[in-house]
Amino acid sequence: MWERTLQDLIRGLRANKNDENKFIAQAMDEIRREIKSKDMELKAGAVMKLTYLDMLGYDMNWASFHIVEVMSSPKIHIKSVGYLGAVQSFNEDTDVLMLTTNLLKKDLSSTPADVAVTLNGVSSIMTADLARDLGPELVGMLNHSRPHIRKRAVAAMYRVFQKYPDALRHGIGRLQEKLEDSDPGVVCATVNVLCELARRNPQDYLPLAPQLFHLLTTSSNNWMLIKIVKLFGSLSPHEPRLVKKLQPPITDLISTTSAISLLYECVHTCIIGNMLQGPTGYSLARTCVSKLAAFIEDSDQNLKYIALLAMVKIVPTHPHLVAEYQDTILSSVDDEDISIRMRALDLLSALVNRDNLQSIVQQLLSHLVKPESSAIPSAVQSLSQHVIPSAPAKSPGAPSQSTAYRLVLSQRIMTMCSQNTYDNVADFEWYLSVLVDLAYVSNVDIGTQIRDQLVDVVGRVRAARSYAVKLMVKVLSDDTFLLHAGEPGSCSEVLWAAAWICGEYCGELSAPDELIPYLLQPEIASLRPDITAVCIQSATKLFGYWASEAAKQWTDSFLEDLKKAVDIMIEQMEQFASSTQIEVQERAANVLQLLIFIKRDVAMYKPKQEDGFSAPNAAAFDPVSEPSFPKSLYLIEPLFSSHELNPVASIAQASVPVPDGLDLDAWIVPSMQDRVTEEGDDGDVSERKIKRNKKGKEKESASRTKVKGGKKKQKEGRYQEELVPQEEETAEEKAERERLKAERLERMRDDPYYIMDDRPQKPSAEDVDSIPVVRLDGPLPLPKEEPRLPGLRSSASIRSTPPSFVVEKEGEMPVGVVITPQPSTPVPSSRHQTPNLLDVATMPPPSLPSFQSYEVPDDELRTSTPEPIKVTRAKKKGTSTAKKKRTVKPETKAGDEGTVIH
């Protein structure tokens, strides 16, 4: 009578917070003594205290047998304590569960109170063995006279079906009868079980549709209706006829019910059950969208969240209905809850199209603009805030200004615009402006994505190149990105795209010489090496284009300006040639050598003295006359303008045809394969080692000597063939070998896949006949204009009508690959043939001076990449010391089409 009860244990825990472990250790000792007592009341009290301690994290698995003893008590209040302890501590690995089978069967056939307690407990401790053994008894309980017993039996049957699926074939029929039970609680429990079972195999429960439909139209229990509607949502995709049958009652529920949970489940079922399709589903879809819009405007955050989730699923079938509430959805982006913001972004991404893209993106961009910081409060204002508490201001770390949210928002804007290769973009000039604005206001690390988007858009959309070049000039002339390049979120990668676009499409510039100082300013060296290298390359392109344009409009007054421009370029390029970055240093050094060559050529140039008796156009028709401008002005520009860079198809690499006769797995030199095989065999022999022992060292050394001697003989025999002295070549053989070598070197000279030895060779006899004669034609007659530096296209030629943007979605494919039988449009091979935004149709761009190309015989033209040379070694028979012969057999592929070299 002096043992502590559960209430005493709880009071003691509260009183010993400072020394809780010591108190619990003492309590556990008392519980161990009490649980071994023969007094069932005392044992049940110990189980109750042990169950409470188990909830606090202390293990009670050691008392599982004693819990079974308490479960077997005939007294209901003690039996309830035993089942409570079993539910709390038993699991599938508990070893005493096999002892409870007969006990559970006995309790299931006892009084209704014992049956109720047993059903509650067995539902939690069910295992596969118990489900197999107790299945018949639980099926029998479904017909019990007491409704609360039938309801508990239905719930227990779900655990039986879950642990022992074979019981479904015997129990599903009896469970189906419970849908027509007289007690609403039993029916509700049955619907719950069927709803859970139908999640795995909905088609197996289609025969229950008539009974469930009757319950849907007659029941007034909202919770049961929710389960029935969910169940029909799982069944209707497998039975299309259910859709027409369910539309009227579900529409009535949506229109009349005041229960928010039931309303949402009806809307969700209409979406997943394909009930919004067809003419009859249109009115239902409009009703669902209007109800969800009302949820979004509700103050309950949970309703907003589920409404946004549901609308995302309606957009694919009825986007125009959701678009009517675009302003309501956009207002959710201003919500303080970050989860609602993300769901609103998902919905806007699914809702966007060509008509609403610009309005949506502009409003999303406004969320990235940071609000202006307010002025510093005065002392009086600060004191008043402490004296009179006011509403807390929005902290700077709010979701709208958090880095993670800004990153997601920026990426989502670019995804909306670029999906399906810019299908939603109608005005690419606007999109280029958005990308630049995003680089300024995002303040997150998305510079790489913006760079790729800028280059991709300009490469695919020809009509946007003129505007893109003008926009990139503004970016390069603004020092914002340059000053904040080292800061996080500076998006300095935009300078890479700006420099590349201005260099690649320099023909769209009005004054390329004015942009070069921005690309070569000293601060560029502090950027990342890849950005600096692109700036150097683009500056070289701009100078080459400017020089070629100067040659076309050459007058002697340009000479001083040209010398000054070359000196400035050399001075600016020298600072990059000493960079520690290898890529920057290499590019700058190469360009510097070209500029030095141009400087020397310009210094040697002497203006021609015109005499009054020569015809003005005589030089143009004289094939041997010198041009009137320095030849080196055309040195750089052809290096970058030979071919136009176009977008490449995504399957281009996989579509490259493998040449006939090419085996990538075969050895290039077959003799090397034999040598590797021989070396592998020798390696196997060398790995064999003799075990050492202390007693037989002399035997071991003798055997090792024998083995080594044998290996030495084998190696000598193998190398005897390889190291035999060769006989001296005759004069004919030497001449033949030299001729074959000269032919091989000539074939490999123009092949970029072979590295030639450029070391000086012995001087050979000079062949005067092999020296080519090159004749340089003079430049075309130039129109007489006023002396001025060459500019680009006049600013007056700006378009007055909006262009029609054409996106090159497919991209280029390898030569010879046929994807569709439709003839493809030939791609122009010259930069000047690229259609552009300006009205230059009446004045075609001037071509380069027609210098005559080198005359090369037709048999020396390399029409294709030469096949790999196979070197075979003649095998020797016996121990002959004959000289090894190497034969070169180049394979030729018939039917190769010749390419035209311009």
GROMACS .gro file of N, CA, C and O in nm, residues 680-763:
model
  336
  680GLY      N    1   5.276  -0.855  -7.190
  680GLY     CA    2   5.186  -0.910  -7.090
  680GLY      C    3   5.224  -1.052  -7.051
  680GLY      O    4   5.216  -1.091  -6.935
  681ASP      N    5   5.265  -1.132  -7.149
  681ASP     CA    6   5.307  -1.268  -7.118
  681ASP      C    7   5.431  -1.268  -7.031
  681ASP      O    8   5.443  -1.347  -6.936
  682ASP      N    9   5.529  -1.181  -7.061
  682ASP     CA   10   5.649  -1.174  -6.979
  682ASP      C   11   5.616  -1.129  -6.838
  682ASP      O   12   5.677  -1.173  -6.741
  683GLY      N   13   5.519  -1.040  -6.826
  683GLY     CA   14   5.480  -0.994  -6.693
  683GLY      C   15   5.424  -1.106  -6.608
  683GLY      O   16   5.444  -1.112  -6.488
  684ASP      N   17   5.348  -1.197  -6.674
  684ASP     CA   18   5.293  -1.311  -6.599
  684ASP      C   19   5.404  -1.401  -6.547
  684ASP      O   20   5.396  -1.454  -6.436
  685VAL      N   21   5.511  -1.418  -6.628
  685VAL     CA   22   5.621  -1.503  -6.584
  685VAL      C   23   5.697  -1.437  -6.471
  685VAL      O   24   5.738  -1.502  -6.375
  686SER      N   25   5.714  -1.305  -6.479
  686SER     CA   26   5.793  -1.237  -6.377
  686SER      C   27   5.723  -1.231  -6.244
  686SER      O   28   5.787  -1.209  -6.142
  687GLU      N   29   5.591  -1.249  -6.243
  687GLU     CA   30   5.517  -1.242  -6.117
  687GLU      C   31   5.528  -1.370  -6.035
  687GLU      O   32   5.483  -1.375  -5.923
  688ARG      N   33   5.579  -1.473  -6.099
  688ARG     CA   34   5.594  -1.598  -6.024
  688ARG      C   35   5.714  -1.588  -5.932
  688ARG      O   36   5.826  -1.569  -5.976
  689LYS      N   37   5.693  -1.599  -5.803
  689LYS     CA   38   5.800  -1.585  -5.704
  689LYS      C   39   5.814  -1.715  -5.625
  689LYS      O   40   5.715  -1.787  -5.605
  690ILE      N   41   5.936  -1.740  -5.581
  690ILE     CA   42   5.966  -1.861  -5.503
  690ILE      C   43   5.957  -1.825  -5.356
  690ILE      O   44   6.008  -1.723  -5.312
  691LYS      N   45   5.887  -1.907  -5.281
  691LYS     CA   46   5.873  -1.883  -5.138
  691LYS      C   47   6.006  -1.906  -5.068
  691LYS      O   48   6.076  -2.004  -5.094
  692ARG      N   49   6.035  -1.813  -4.978
  692ARG     CA   50   6.160  -1.824  -4.903
  692ARG      C   51   6.136  -1.901  -4.773
  692ARG      O   52   6.031  -1.891  -4.713
  693ASN      N   53   6.240  -1.975  -4.733
  693ASN     CA   54   6.239  -2.037  -4.601
  693ASN      C   55   6.382  -2.037  -4.547
  693ASN      O   56   6.478  -2.029  -4.623
  694LYS      N   57   6.392  -2.044  -4.417
  694LYS     CA   58   6.523  -2.032  -4.355
  694LYS      C   59   6.611  -2.153  -4.381
  694LYS      O   60   6.733  -2.143  -4.389
  695LYS      N   61   6.549  -2.272  -4.392
  695LYS     CA   62   6.629  -2.394  -4.406
  695LYS      C   63   6.679  -2.414  -4.548
  695LYS      O   64   6.782  -2.474  -4.568
  696GLY      N   65   6.611  -2.369  -4.644
  696GLY     CA   66   6.646  -2.400  -4.783
  696GLY      C   67   6.690  -2.280  -4.861
  696GLY      O   68   6.645  -2.261  -4.974
  697LYS      N   69   6.775  -2.195  -4.805
  697LYS     CA   70   6.819  -2.076  -4.875
  697LYS      C   71   6.910  -2.111  -4.991
  697LYS      O   72   6.906  -2.048  -5.096
  698GLU      N   73   6.995  -2.214  -4.973
  698GLU     CA   74   7.086  -2.251  -5.081
  698GLU      C   75   7.009  -2.306  -5.198
  698GLU      O   76   7.035  -2.273  -5.314
  699LYS      N   77   6.905  -2.390  -5.170
  699LYS     CA   78   6.822  -2.442  -5.279
  699LYS      C   79   6.748  -2.330  -5.350
  699LYS      O   80   6.733  -2.329  -5.471
  700GLU      N   81   6.702  -2.237  -5.267
  700GLU     CA   82   6.628  -2.124  -5.326
  700GLU      C   83   6.717  -2.044  -5.419
  700GLU      O   84   6.677  -2.008  -5.529
  701SER      N   85   6.842  -2.015  -5.375
  701SER     CA   86   6.932  -1.938  -5.460
  701SER      C   87   6.966  -2.013  -5.586
  701SER      O   88   6.974  -1.955  -5.695
  702ALA      N   89   6.984  -2.146  -5.575
  702ALA     CA   90   7.015  -2.224  -5.695
  702ALA      C   91   6.899  -2.223  -5.793
  702ALA      O   92   6.916  -2.205  -5.913
  703SER      N   93   6.777  -2.241  -5.737
  703SER     CA   94   6.661  -2.241  -5.827
  703SER      C   95   6.640  -2.104  -5.888
  703SER      O   96   6.601  -2.092  -6.004
  704ARG      N   97   6.666  -1.998  -5.808
  704ARG     CA   98   6.649  -1.864  -5.862
  704ARG      C   99   6.748  -1.839  -5.975
  704ARG      O  100   6.715  -1.775  -6.074
  705THR      N  101   6.871  -1.892  -5.959
  705THR     CA  102   6.970  -1.876  -6.066
  705THR      C  103   6.924  -1.945  -6.193
  705THR      O  104   6.937  -1.893  -6.304
  706LYS      N  105   6.865  -2.063  -6.175
  706LYS     CA  106   6.816  -2.135  -6.292
  706LYS      C  107   6.703  -2.059  -6.360
  706LYS      O  108   6.698  -2.047  -6.481
  707VAL      N  109   6.611  -2.010  -6.278
  707VAL     CA  110   6.498  -1.937  -6.336
  707VAL      C  111   6.546  -1.812  -6.407
  707VAL      O  112   6.503  -1.780  -6.517
  708LYS      N  113   6.638  -1.739  -6.342
  708LYS     CA  114   6.688  -1.618  -6.406
  708LYS      C  115   6.761  -1.650  -6.534
  708LYS      O  116   6.750  -1.579  -6.633
  709GLY      N  117   6.840  -1.760  -6.530
  709GLY     CA  118   6.909  -1.798  -6.652
  709GLY      C  119   6.812  -1.832  -6.763
  709GLY      O  120   6.831  -1.795  -6.879
  710GLY      N  121   6.702  -1.900  -6.728
  710GLY     CA  122   6.602  -1.932  -6.830
  710GLY      C  123   6.536  -1.808  -6.885
  710GLY      O  124   6.514  -1.795  -7.004
  711LYS      N  125   6.502  -1.713  -6.794
  711LYS     CA  126   6.441  -1.589  -6.841
  711LYS      C  127   6.537  -1.512  -6.930
  711LYS      O  128   6.497  -1.452  -7.030
  712LYS      N  129   6.666  -1.514  -6.894
  712LYS     CA  130   6.762  -1.439  -6.973
  712LYS      C  131   6.774  -1.496  -7.113
  712LYS      O  132   6.780  -1.423  -7.211
  713LYS      N  133   6.770  -1.629  -7.120
  713LYS     CA  134   6.777  -1.691  -7.252
  713LYS      C  135   6.653  -1.658  -7.334
  713LYS      O  136   6.661  -1.633  -7.453
  714GLN      N  137   6.537  -1.658  -7.265
  714GLN     CA  138   6.415  -1.624  -7.338
  714GLN      C  139   6.420  -1.481  -7.390
  714GLN      O  140   6.383  -1.453  -7.504
  715LYS      N  141   6.464  -1.388  -7.305
  715LYS     CA  142   6.471  -1.249  -7.349
  715LYS      C  143   6.573  -1.230  -7.460
  715LYS      O  144   6.551  -1.156  -7.555
  716GLU      N  145   6.689  -1.299  -7.447
  716GLU     CA  146   6.787  -1.286  -7.552
  716GLU      C  147   6.733  -1.340  -7.683
  716GLU      O  148   6.755  -1.284  -7.790
  717GLY      N  149   6.660  -1.450  -7.672
  717GLY     CA  150   6.604  -1.505  -7.795
  717GLY      C  151   6.499  -1.414  -7.856
  717GLY      O  152   6.485  -1.405  -7.977
  718ARG      N  153   6.420  -1.344  -7.769
  718ARG     CA  154   6.317  -1.256  -7.821
  718ARG      C  155   6.376  -1.128  -7.879
  718ARG      O  156   6.330  -1.079  -7.981
  719TYR      N  157   6.478  -1.073  -7.814
  719TYR     CA  158   6.538  -0.949  -7.863
  719TYR      C  159   6.638  -0.973  -7.975
  719TYR      O  160   6.686  -0.880  -8.036
  720GLN      N  161   6.669  -1.100  -7.999
  720GLN     CA  162   6.766  -1.127  -8.104
  720GLN      C  163   6.712  -1.084  -8.239
  720GLN      O  164   6.784  -1.036  -8.325
  721GLU      N  165   6.579  -1.099  -8.252
  721GLU     CA  166   6.519  -1.060  -8.378
  721GLU      C  167   6.510  -0.907  -8.389
  721GLU      O  168   6.517  -0.853  -8.498
  722GLU      N  169   6.493  -0.840  -8.274
  722GLU     CA  170   6.470  -0.697  -8.278
  722GLU      C  171   6.600  -0.617  -8.288
  722GLU      O  172   6.601  -0.507  -8.343
  723LEU      N  173   6.711  -0.670  -8.234
  723LEU     CA  174   6.833  -0.593  -8.223
  723LEU      C  175   6.941  -0.640  -8.319
  723LEU      O  176   7.058  -0.610  -8.298
  724VAL      N  177   6.906  -0.717  -8.419
  724VAL     CA  178   7.006  -0.762  -8.516
  724VAL      C  179   7.051  -0.642  -8.599
  724VAL      O  180   6.971  -0.554  -8.631
  725PRO      N  181   7.178  -0.633  -8.628
  725PRO     CA  182   7.226  -0.519  -8.709
  725PRO      C  183   7.169  -0.526  -8.850
  725PRO      O  184   7.166  -0.632  -8.913
  726GLN      N  185   7.119  -0.411  -8.896
  726GLN     CA  186   7.061  -0.404  -9.029
  726GLN      C  187   7.171  -0.387  -9.134
  726GLN      O  188   7.275  -0.324  -9.108
  727GLU      N  189   7.142  -0.441  -9.250
  727GLU     CA  190   7.235  -0.425  -9.360
  727GLU      C  191   7.227  -0.283  -9.415
  727GLU      O  192   7.126  -0.216  -9.401
  728GLU      N  193   7.333  -0.240  -9.475
  728GLU     CA  194   7.335  -0.107  -9.533
  728GLU      C  195   7.241  -0.100  -9.653
  728GLU      O  196   7.230  -0.195  -9.731
  729GLU      N  197   7.170   0.015  -9.662
  729GLU     CA  198   7.077   0.034  -9.772
  729GLU      C  199   7.154   0.064  -9.900
  729GLU      O  200   7.257   0.131  -9.898
  730THR      N  201   7.095   0.018 -10.006
  730THR     CA  202   7.151   0.053 -10.136
  730THR      C  203   7.102   0.192 -10.175
  730THR      O  204   7.013   0.249 -10.111
  731ALA      N  205   7.157   0.245 -10.279
  731ALA     CA  206   7.118   0.379 -10.325
  731ALA      C  207   6.973   0.382 -10.371
  731ALA      O  208   6.900   0.478 -10.346
  732GLU      N  209   6.927   0.273 -10.437
  732GLU     CA  210   6.789   0.269 -10.483
  732GLU      C  211   6.691   0.264 -10.367
  732GLU      O  212   6.587   0.332 -10.366
  733GLU      N  213   6.725   0.179 -10.266
  733GLU     CA  214   6.637   0.168 -10.150
  733GLU      C  215   6.631   0.301 -10.072
  733GLU      O  216   6.526   0.341 -10.024
  734LYS      N  217   6.745   0.367 -10.060
  734LYS     CA  218   6.745   0.495  -9.989
  734LYS      C  219   6.663   0.600 -10.063
  734LYS      O  220   6.587   0.677 -10.002
  735ALA      N  221   6.677   0.603 -10.196
  735ALA     CA  222   6.598   0.699 -10.273
  735ALA      C  223   6.450   0.669 -10.264
  735ALA      O  224   6.366   0.761 -10.252
  736GLU      N  225   6.413   0.541 -10.265
  736GLU     CA  226   6.271   0.505 -10.253
  736GLU      C  227   6.216   0.544 -10.116
  736GLU      O  228   6.104   0.594 -10.103
  737ARG      N  229   6.299   0.520 -10.011
  737ARG     CA  230   6.254   0.556  -9.876
  737ARG      C  231   6.238   0.708  -9.862
  737ARG      O  232   6.141   0.755  -9.801
  738GLU      N  233   6.329   0.785  -9.918
  738GLU     CA  234   6.317   0.930  -9.911
  738GLU      C  235   6.194   0.979  -9.988
  738GLU      O  236   6.125   1.074  -9.946
  739ARG      N  237   6.165   0.915 -10.101
  739ARG     CA  238   6.049   0.957 -10.179
  739ARG      C  239   5.919   0.929 -10.103
  739ARG      O  240   5.829   1.013 -10.098
  740LEU      N  241   5.909   0.811 -10.041
  740LEU     CA  242   5.789   0.778  -9.963
  740LEU      C  243   5.775   0.871  -9.844
  740LEU      O  244   5.663   0.913  -9.807
  741LYS      N  245   5.887   0.905  -9.781
  741LYS     CA  246   5.880   0.996  -9.666
  741LYS      C  247   5.834   1.135  -9.709
  741LYS      O  248   5.753   1.200  -9.641
  742ALA      N  249   5.885   1.182  -9.824
  742ALA     CA  250   5.845   1.314  -9.872
  742ALA      C  251   5.696   1.317  -9.906
  742ALA      O  252   5.625   1.415  -9.877
  743GLU      N  253   5.645   1.208  -9.965
  743GLU     CA  254   5.502   1.202  -9.996
  743GLU      C  255   5.418   1.203  -9.868
  743GLU      O  256   5.315   1.270  -9.860
  744ARG      N  257   5.462   1.128  -9.768
  744ARG     CA  258   5.387   1.124  -9.642
  744ARG      C  259   5.386   1.260  -9.573
  744ARG      O  260   5.283   1.305  -9.524
  745LEU      N  261   5.501   1.327  -9.570
  745LEU     CA  262   5.506   1.459  -9.508
  745LEU      C  263   5.421   1.560  -9.584
  745LEU      O  264   5.360   1.650  -9.524
  746GLU      N  265   5.416   1.549  -9.716
  746GLU     CA  266   5.336   1.641  -9.794
  746GLU      C  267   5.187   1.623  -9.766
  746GLU      O  268   5.110   1.719  -9.760
  747ARG      N  269   5.144   1.497  -9.746
  747ARG     CA  270   5.004   1.471  -9.714
  747ARG      C  271   4.968   1.522  -9.575
  747ARG      O  272   4.856   1.567  -9.551
  748MET      N  273   5.061   1.514  -9.484
  748MET     CA  274   5.032   1.553  -9.347
  748MET      C  275   5.054   1.702  -9.322
  748MET      O  276   5.020   1.752  -9.216
  749ARG      N  277   5.110   1.774  -9.418
  749ARG     CA  278   5.145   1.913  -9.394
  749ARG      C  279   5.023   1.999  -9.366
  749ARG      O  280   5.023   2.085  -9.279
  750ASP      N  281   4.917   1.977  -9.443
  750ASP     CA  282   4.795   2.057  -9.428
  750ASP      C  283   4.692   1.991  -9.338
  750ASP      O  284   4.580   2.041  -9.326
  751ASP      N  285   4.726   1.879  -9.276
  751ASP     CA  286   4.630   1.809  -9.189
  751ASP      C  287   4.646   1.861  -9.047
  751ASP      O  288   4.753   1.851  -8.987
  752PRO      N  289   4.540   1.920  -8.991
  752PRO     CA  290   4.553   1.976  -8.854
  752PRO      C  291   4.569   1.871  -8.746
  752PRO      O  292   4.599   1.904  -8.633
  753TYR      N  293   4.547   1.744  -8.777
  753TYR     CA  294   4.553   1.640  -8.676
  753TYR      C  295   4.694   1.582  -8.661
  753TYR      O  296   4.715   1.487  -8.586
  754TYR      N  297   4.791   1.634  -8.736
  754TYR     CA  298   4.929   1.590  -8.725
  754TYR      C  299   5.014   1.710  -8.686
  754TYR      O  300   4.997   1.820  -8.737
  755ILE      N  301   5.107   1.689  -8.594
  755ILE     CA  302   5.199   1.793  -8.551
  755ILE      C  303   5.328   1.778  -8.629
  755ILE      O  304   5.395   1.674  -8.621
  756MET      N  305   5.361   1.878  -8.708
  756MET     CA  306   5.478   1.871  -8.794
  756MET      C  307   5.601   1.919  -8.718
  756MET      O  308   5.594   2.002  -8.626
  757ASP      N  309   5.716   1.868  -8.757
  757ASP     CA  310   5.844   1.910  -8.702
  757ASP      C  311   5.894   2.029  -8.780
  757ASP      O  312   5.928   2.017  -8.899
  758ASP      N  313   5.894   2.145  -8.716
  758ASP     CA  314   5.933   2.268  -8.784
  758ASP      C  315   6.081   2.302  -8.768
  758ASP      O  316   6.124   2.414  -8.797
  759ARG      N  317   6.159   2.207  -8.719
  759ARG     CA  318   6.302   2.236  -8.705
  759ARG      C  319   6.367   2.252  -8.842
  759ARG      O  320   6.329   2.182  -8.937
  760PRO      N  321   6.463   2.339  -8.853
  760PRO     CA  322   6.526   2.361  -8.985
  760PRO      C  323   6.593   2.236  -9.037
  760PRO      O  324   6.665   2.167  -8.964
  761GLN      N  325   6.568   2.203  -9.162
  761GLN     CA  326   6.628   2.088  -9.227
  761GLN      C  327   6.756   2.131  -9.300
  761GLN      O  328   6.787   2.250  -9.316
  762LYS      N  329   6.822   2.034  -9.344
  762LYS     CA  330   6.943   2.063  -9.421
  762LYS      C  331   6.908   2.135  -9.550
  762LYS      O  332   6.809   2.099  -9.614
  763PRO      N  333   6.983   2.234  -9.587
  763PRO     CA  334   6.951   2.306  -9.711
  763PRO      C  335   6.962   2.214  -9.831
  763PRO      O  336   7.060   2.139  -9.845
   0.00000   0.00000   0.00000
